[in-house]
Tab-separated table of C-alpha atoms in Angstrom:
chain	number	residue	atom	x	y	z
A	958	MET	CA	54.802	-14.063	-14.755
A	959	SER	CA	54.485	-17.855	-14.513
A	960	HIS	CA	51.210	-19.549	-15.341
A	961	LYS	CA	50.727	-20.387	-11.469
A	962	GLY	CA	51.486	-16.682	-10.627
A	963	LEU	CA	48.742	-15.578	-13.020
A	964	LEU	CA	46.483	-18.004	-11.644
A	965	ALA	CA	46.796	-16.859	-8.266
A	966	VAL	CA	46.201	-13.324	-9.230
A	967	LEU	CA	43.039	-14.191	-11.188
A	968	LEU	CA	41.635	-16.262	-8.111
A	969	SER	CA	42.324	-13.291	-5.733
A	970	VAL	CA	40.350	-11.067	-7.991
A	971	ILE	CA	37.609	-13.567	-8.235
A	972	LEU	CA	37.420	-13.882	-4.414
A	973	VAL	CA	37.322	-10.340	-3.781
A	974	ALA	CA	35.135	-8.899	-6.698
A	975	PRO	CA	31.398	-8.769	-6.108
A	976	ALA	CA	29.260	-10.969	-8.110
A	977	PHE	CA	27.513	-9.823	-11.081
A	978	GLY	CA	23.904	-9.538	-10.329
A	979	GLU	CA	24.136	-9.856	-6.732
A	980	THR	CA	21.536	-8.427	-4.437
A	981	HIS	CA	22.242	-6.618	-1.220
A	982	VAL	CA	19.642	-6.031	1.473
A	983	ILE	CA	20.557	-3.063	3.788
A	984	ALA	CA	18.692	-3.379	6.886
A	985	GLY	CA	18.794	-1.688	10.096
A	986	ALA	CA	17.805	1.514	11.783
A	987	GLY	CA	14.363	3.257	10.688
A	988	THR	CA	15.837	6.700	11.383
A	989	SER	CA	18.408	6.373	8.453
A	990	THR	CA	16.285	4.461	5.905
A	991	GLN	CA	15.807	7.669	3.779
A	992	VAL	CA	19.346	8.812	3.867
A	993	VAL	CA	20.740	5.117	2.923
A	994	GLN	CA	18.005	4.907	0.127
A	995	LEU	CA	19.332	8.140	-1.273
A	996	PHE	CA	23.055	6.944	-0.771
A	997	PHE	CA	22.399	3.795	-2.812
A	998	THR	CA	20.226	5.278	-5.313
A	999	HIS	CA	23.232	7.125	-6.535
A	1000	PHE	CA	25.989	4.828	-5.516
A	1001	ALA	CA	24.485	2.051	-7.877
A	1002	GLN	CA	25.028	4.394	-10.817
A	1003	LEU	CA	28.786	4.154	-10.206
A	1004	PRO	CA	31.020	1.820	-12.391
A	1005	GLN	CA	32.007	0.026	-9.341
A	1006	ALA	CA	28.492	-0.870	-8.636
A	1007	GLN	CA	27.339	-1.972	-11.959
A	1008	GLY	CA	25.125	-5.090	-11.877
A	1009	GLN	CA	24.461	-4.920	-8.326
A	1010	GLU	CA	21.021	-4.420	-6.777
A	1011	PHE	CA	20.675	-2.625	-3.459
A	1012	ILE	CA	17.447	-3.182	-1.413
A	1013	VAL	CA	16.837	-0.651	1.482
A	1014	PRO	CA	13.707	-2.009	3.228
A	1015	ASP	CA	11.186	0.572	4.737
A	1016	ILE	CA	10.707	-1.764	7.718
A	1017	SER	CA	13.147	-0.990	10.761
A	1018	VAL	CA	15.001	-3.661	12.815
A	1019	LYS	CA	16.675	-0.835	14.625
A	1020	HIS	CA	20.266	0.094	14.668
A	1021	GLY	CA	21.152	-3.159	16.723
A	1022	GLY	CA	19.602	-5.344	14.094
A	1023	GLY	CA	21.460	-3.216	11.458
A	1024	VAL	CA	24.841	-4.147	13.266
A	1025	LYS	CA	23.768	-7.829	13.557
A	1026	SER	CA	22.632	-8.044	9.876
A	1027	THR	CA	26.303	-7.627	8.937
A	1028	GLU	CA	26.989	-11.287	10.066
A	1029	SER	CA	25.021	-12.290	6.678
A	1030	ASN	CA	24.943	-8.903	4.556
A	1031	LEU	CA	27.609	-6.622	3.399
A	1032	PHE	CA	26.015	-3.511	4.952
A	1033	GLY	CA	23.826	-2.488	7.678
A	1034	ARG	CA	22.229	0.827	8.519
A	1035	THR	CA	22.846	2.706	11.601
A	1036	GLY	CA	21.126	5.370	13.582
A	1037	ARG	CA	23.890	6.585	15.697
A	1038	PRO	CA	27.742	6.254	15.687
A	1039	LEU	CA	28.875	2.964	16.621
A	1040	SER	CA	29.757	2.282	20.237
A	1041	SER	CA	33.067	1.063	21.614
A	1042	GLU	CA	31.419	-2.371	22.132
A	1043	GLU	CA	30.252	-2.664	18.673
A	1044	ARG	CA	33.847	-1.699	17.343
A	1045	GLN	CA	35.143	-4.487	19.363
A	1046	GLN	CA	32.810	-6.996	17.766
A	1047	GLY	CA	34.871	-6.047	14.462
A	1048	LYS	CA	32.330	-3.625	13.172
A	1049	GLU	CA	33.196	-0.595	11.072
A	1050	GLU	CA	31.080	2.419	10.071
A	1051	ILE	CA	30.604	4.848	7.148
A	1052	LEU	CA	29.003	7.867	8.335
A	1053	LEU	CA	26.695	9.445	5.526
A	1054	ALA	CA	25.029	12.477	6.791
A	1055	LYS	CA	23.737	14.419	10.026
A	1056	ALA	CA	20.200	14.817	9.814
A	1057	PRO	CA	18.126	17.213	11.736
A	1058	ILE	CA	16.418	16.390	14.912
A	1059	ALA	CA	12.990	17.799	15.384
A	1060	PHE	CA	10.339	17.953	18.173
A	1061	CYS	CA	6.545	17.672	17.204
A	1062	VAL	CA	3.386	18.421	19.120
A	1063	GLY	CA	-0.065	17.062	18.942
A	1064	SER	CA	-2.699	18.920	16.914
A	1065	ALA	CA	-4.326	20.762	19.889
A	1066	THR	CA	-1.272	22.056	21.745
A	1067	GLY	CA	-1.590	25.579	20.321
A	1068	VAL	CA	2.256	25.635	20.317
A	1069	ARG	CA	4.358	26.503	17.320
A	1070	ALA	CA	7.910	27.195	18.742
A	1071	LEU	CA	9.871	26.566	21.926
A	1072	SER	CA	13.066	27.732	23.355
A	1073	VAL	CA	15.631	25.556	24.412
A	1074	LYS	CA	14.935	26.251	27.880
A	1075	GLN	CA	11.236	25.789	27.502
A	1076	LEU	CA	11.927	22.473	25.929
A	1077	GLU	CA	14.263	21.503	29.073
A	1078	LYS	CA	11.146	22.332	31.508
A	1079	VAL	CA	8.613	20.411	29.353
A	1080	PHE	CA	10.894	17.285	29.074
A	1081	THR	CA	12.183	17.328	32.721
A	1082	GLY	CA	8.645	17.839	34.039
A	1083	GLN	CA	9.096	21.324	35.301
A	1084	VAL	CA	6.191	22.419	33.120
A	1085	ALA	CA	3.071	20.345	33.224
A	1086	ASN	CA	0.427	22.094	31.274
A	1087	TRP	CA	0.735	23.907	27.705
A	1088	LYS	CA	-0.696	27.225	28.848
A	1089	ASP	CA	2.351	27.878	30.910
A	1090	ILE	CA	4.383	27.908	27.734
A	1091	GLY	CA	1.796	29.777	25.279
A	1092	GLY	CA	-0.452	26.895	24.481
A	1093	ARG	CA	-3.873	25.669	25.457
A	1094	ASP	CA	-5.120	24.882	28.991
A	1095	ALA	CA	-4.184	20.960	28.900
A	1096	GLN	CA	-1.872	18.614	30.525
A	1097	ILE	CA	1.369	17.829	28.607
A	1098	VAL	CA	2.055	14.362	27.563
A	1099	VAL	CA	5.606	13.710	27.122
A	1100	ILE	CA	6.474	10.610	24.897
A	1101	GLY	CA	10.081	9.026	24.754
A	1102	ARG	CA	11.850	6.071	23.587
A	1103	GLU	CA	14.269	3.529	25.101
A	1104	ARG	CA	17.400	5.033	26.216
A	1105	THR	CA	19.597	3.225	23.251
A	1106	GLU	CA	17.295	4.499	20.625
A	1107	SER	CA	19.371	6.299	17.981
A	1108	VAL	CA	17.706	9.963	18.247
A	1109	LEU	CA	17.549	9.880	22.035
A	1110	SER	CA	21.170	8.754	22.246
A	1111	GLU	CA	22.280	11.748	20.204
A	1112	LEU	CA	19.858	14.066	22.326
A	1113	LEU	CA	21.827	12.954	25.439
A	1114	GLN	CA	24.851	14.112	24.041
A	1115	GLU	CA	23.829	17.439	22.479
A	1116	LEU	CA	21.200	18.342	24.773
A	1117	PRO	CA	22.306	16.977	28.577
A	1118	PHE	CA	18.957	17.757	30.262
A	1119	PHE	CA	17.673	14.575	28.596
A	1120	GLU	CA	19.540	12.677	31.349
A	1121	ARG	CA	16.592	14.138	33.448
A	1122	ALA	CA	14.038	13.571	31.249
A	1123	LYS	CA	10.718	12.233	32.486
A	1124	PHE	CA	8.445	10.218	29.923
A	1125	ASN	CA	4.828	9.691	30.469
A	1126	ILE	CA	4.871	6.852	27.875
A	1127	VAL	CA	7.845	5.196	26.015
A	1128	PHE	CA	7.284	3.290	22.754
A	1129	ASP	CA	9.590	0.892	21.198
A	1130	ASN	CA	9.569	2.032	17.397
A	1131	ASP	CA	8.808	5.103	15.327
A	1132	ASN	CA	5.680	3.517	14.130
A	1133	GLN	CA	4.103	3.389	17.511
A	1134	VAL	CA	5.170	7.059	18.189
A	1135	ILE	CA	3.546	7.911	14.754
A	1136	GLU	CA	0.340	6.245	15.554
A	1137	PHE	CA	-0.051	7.695	18.982
A	1138	MET	CA	0.762	11.347	17.794
A	1139	LYS	CA	-1.916	11.088	15.145
A	1140	SER	CA	-4.316	9.421	17.508
A	1141	PRO	CA	-6.912	11.618	19.811
A	1142	ALA	CA	-4.672	10.514	22.657
A	1143	GLY	CA	-1.520	12.382	21.181
A	1144	GLN	CA	-3.344	15.863	20.496
A	1145	TYR	CA	-1.623	17.251	23.552
A	1146	ALA	CA	1.708	15.339	23.301
A	1147	ILE	CA	5.264	16.020	22.631
A	1148	THR	CA	7.978	13.939	21.257
A	1149	PHE	CA	11.216	13.935	18.992
A	1150	GLY	CA	12.610	12.123	16.094
A	1151	ALA	CA	14.484	12.591	12.899
A	1152	ARG	CA	12.850	15.805	11.108
A	1153	SER	CA	12.574	13.802	7.905
A	1154	SER	CA	10.724	10.813	9.417
A	1155	LEU	CA	8.298	13.339	11.331
A	1156	GLU	CA	7.534	15.251	8.203
A	1157	ALA	CA	7.035	12.297	6.193
A	1158	ALA	CA	4.464	11.096	8.651
A	1159	GLU	CA	2.998	14.594	8.258
A	1160	LEU	CA	3.436	15.372	12.009
A	1161	LYS	CA	3.405	18.953	13.232
A	1162	THR	CA	7.035	19.781	13.666
A	1163	ILE	CA	7.888	23.074	15.941
A	1164	ASP	CA	10.649	25.567	15.611
A	1165	LEU	CA	13.361	25.368	18.010
A	1166	THR	CA	14.746	28.876	18.807
A	1167	GLY	CA	18.112	29.406	19.801
A	1168	GLU	CA	21.630	28.564	18.543
A	1169	VAL	CA	21.438	24.643	19.462
A	1170	GLN	CA	20.216	22.555	16.608
A	1171	PRO	CA	20.548	18.920	17.333
A	1172	GLY	CA	21.302	16.566	14.592
A	1173	VAL	CA	21.510	12.615	14.468
A	1174	ARG	CA	24.549	10.950	12.560
A	1175	LEU	CA	23.314	8.405	10.427
A	1176	GLY	CA	25.214	5.865	8.157
A	1177	LEU	CA	26.389	2.114	7.288
A	1178	VAL	CA	27.859	-0.468	9.246
A	1179	TYR	CA	30.055	-3.291	7.905
A	1180	ASP	CA	32.213	-6.255	9.312
A	1181	LYS	CA	35.975	-5.275	9.278
A	1182	LYS	CA	36.738	-8.551	7.569
A	1183	ASN	CA	35.051	-6.880	4.513
A	1184	SER	CA	37.226	-4.019	4.595
A	1185	ASP	CA	39.034	-4.547	1.352
A	1186	GLN	CA	35.895	-5.723	-0.387
A	1187	PRO	CA	35.576	-3.496	-3.582
A	1188	LEU	CA	32.069	-2.479	-2.769
A	1189	VAL	CA	32.952	-1.380	0.642
A	1190	ARG	CA	36.067	0.556	-0.561
A	1191	ALA	CA	34.002	2.243	-3.329
A	1192	ALA	CA	31.046	3.088	-0.790
A	1193	VAL	CA	33.561	4.722	1.573
A	1194	GLY	CA	34.977	6.690	-1.340
A	1195	TYR	CA	31.469	7.877	-2.318
A	1196	ALA	CA	30.701	8.717	1.171
A	1197	HIS	CA	33.604	11.229	1.312
A	1198	SER	CA	33.068	12.782	-2.454
A	1199	GLU	CA	31.752	15.920	-3.628
A	1200	GLY	CA	29.088	14.269	-5.607
A	1201	TRP	CA	27.688	13.021	-2.447
A	1202	ARG	CA	27.826	16.238	-0.556
A	1203	LYS	CA	25.842	17.694	-3.316
A	1204	GLN	CA	23.094	15.115	-2.894
A	1205	LEU	CA	23.231	15.820	0.697
A	1206	ALA	CA	22.647	19.527	0.188
A	1207	ALA	CA	19.728	19.016	-2.063
A	1208	ALA	CA	18.028	16.969	0.258
A	1209	GLY	CA	18.684	19.348	3.056
A	1210	LEU	CA	21.049	17.176	4.945
A	1211	GLN	CA	24.511	17.936	6.385
A	1212	PRO	CA	27.738	16.236	5.826
A	1213	VAL	CA	29.385	14.564	8.940
């Protein structure tokens, strides 16, 4: 090989290889924070990721913020699969896990479990008092999220009656929901979220009886122009590996 040819090869390697000691911030949906933290904890130990630092902030900038963050960061984190519009923007995804969706109730409802049919009646306003489904004599307060929120987006697909849901209050983020559910005003409320997030906040989740067990698909987003970047290729490979499947099983999560 000529000196010019060798130089061209070396330059191409330098241009695509991640810089040693580089820091990567992975921002985005709050729903996927714990899954993405788990992923990068183990991904960082791979030879392909040596010398790289991965920071997954606890704070949420939502799914849309995660997509937008790839304008300056290599990865963002998602709270649902990418939409066709997001793909048209040149974005690609790495689905990491399917996390169980759970429903939680306020501390004074007296309810421990609901069937899918009872859940439908509660969220569509057919039942307005907890006593009608085995709970206390108190008005039901239904807490929801904006339609584009990741968990609600998945519920709209898996439990179609959510198209007819009637929310008494709609919050903008997980922290607002958690604070309300823990307050006196939330003692007779019901809401939904990723089970891991609700349990981490020590909220009272209920059993959902029946065959339907909804889940939210969580992952990473990156810009298509970075598809050949070594770290992106390595992340795609690890997400499909047996090692990652074992980590998911240990964490009580399902592969996608």
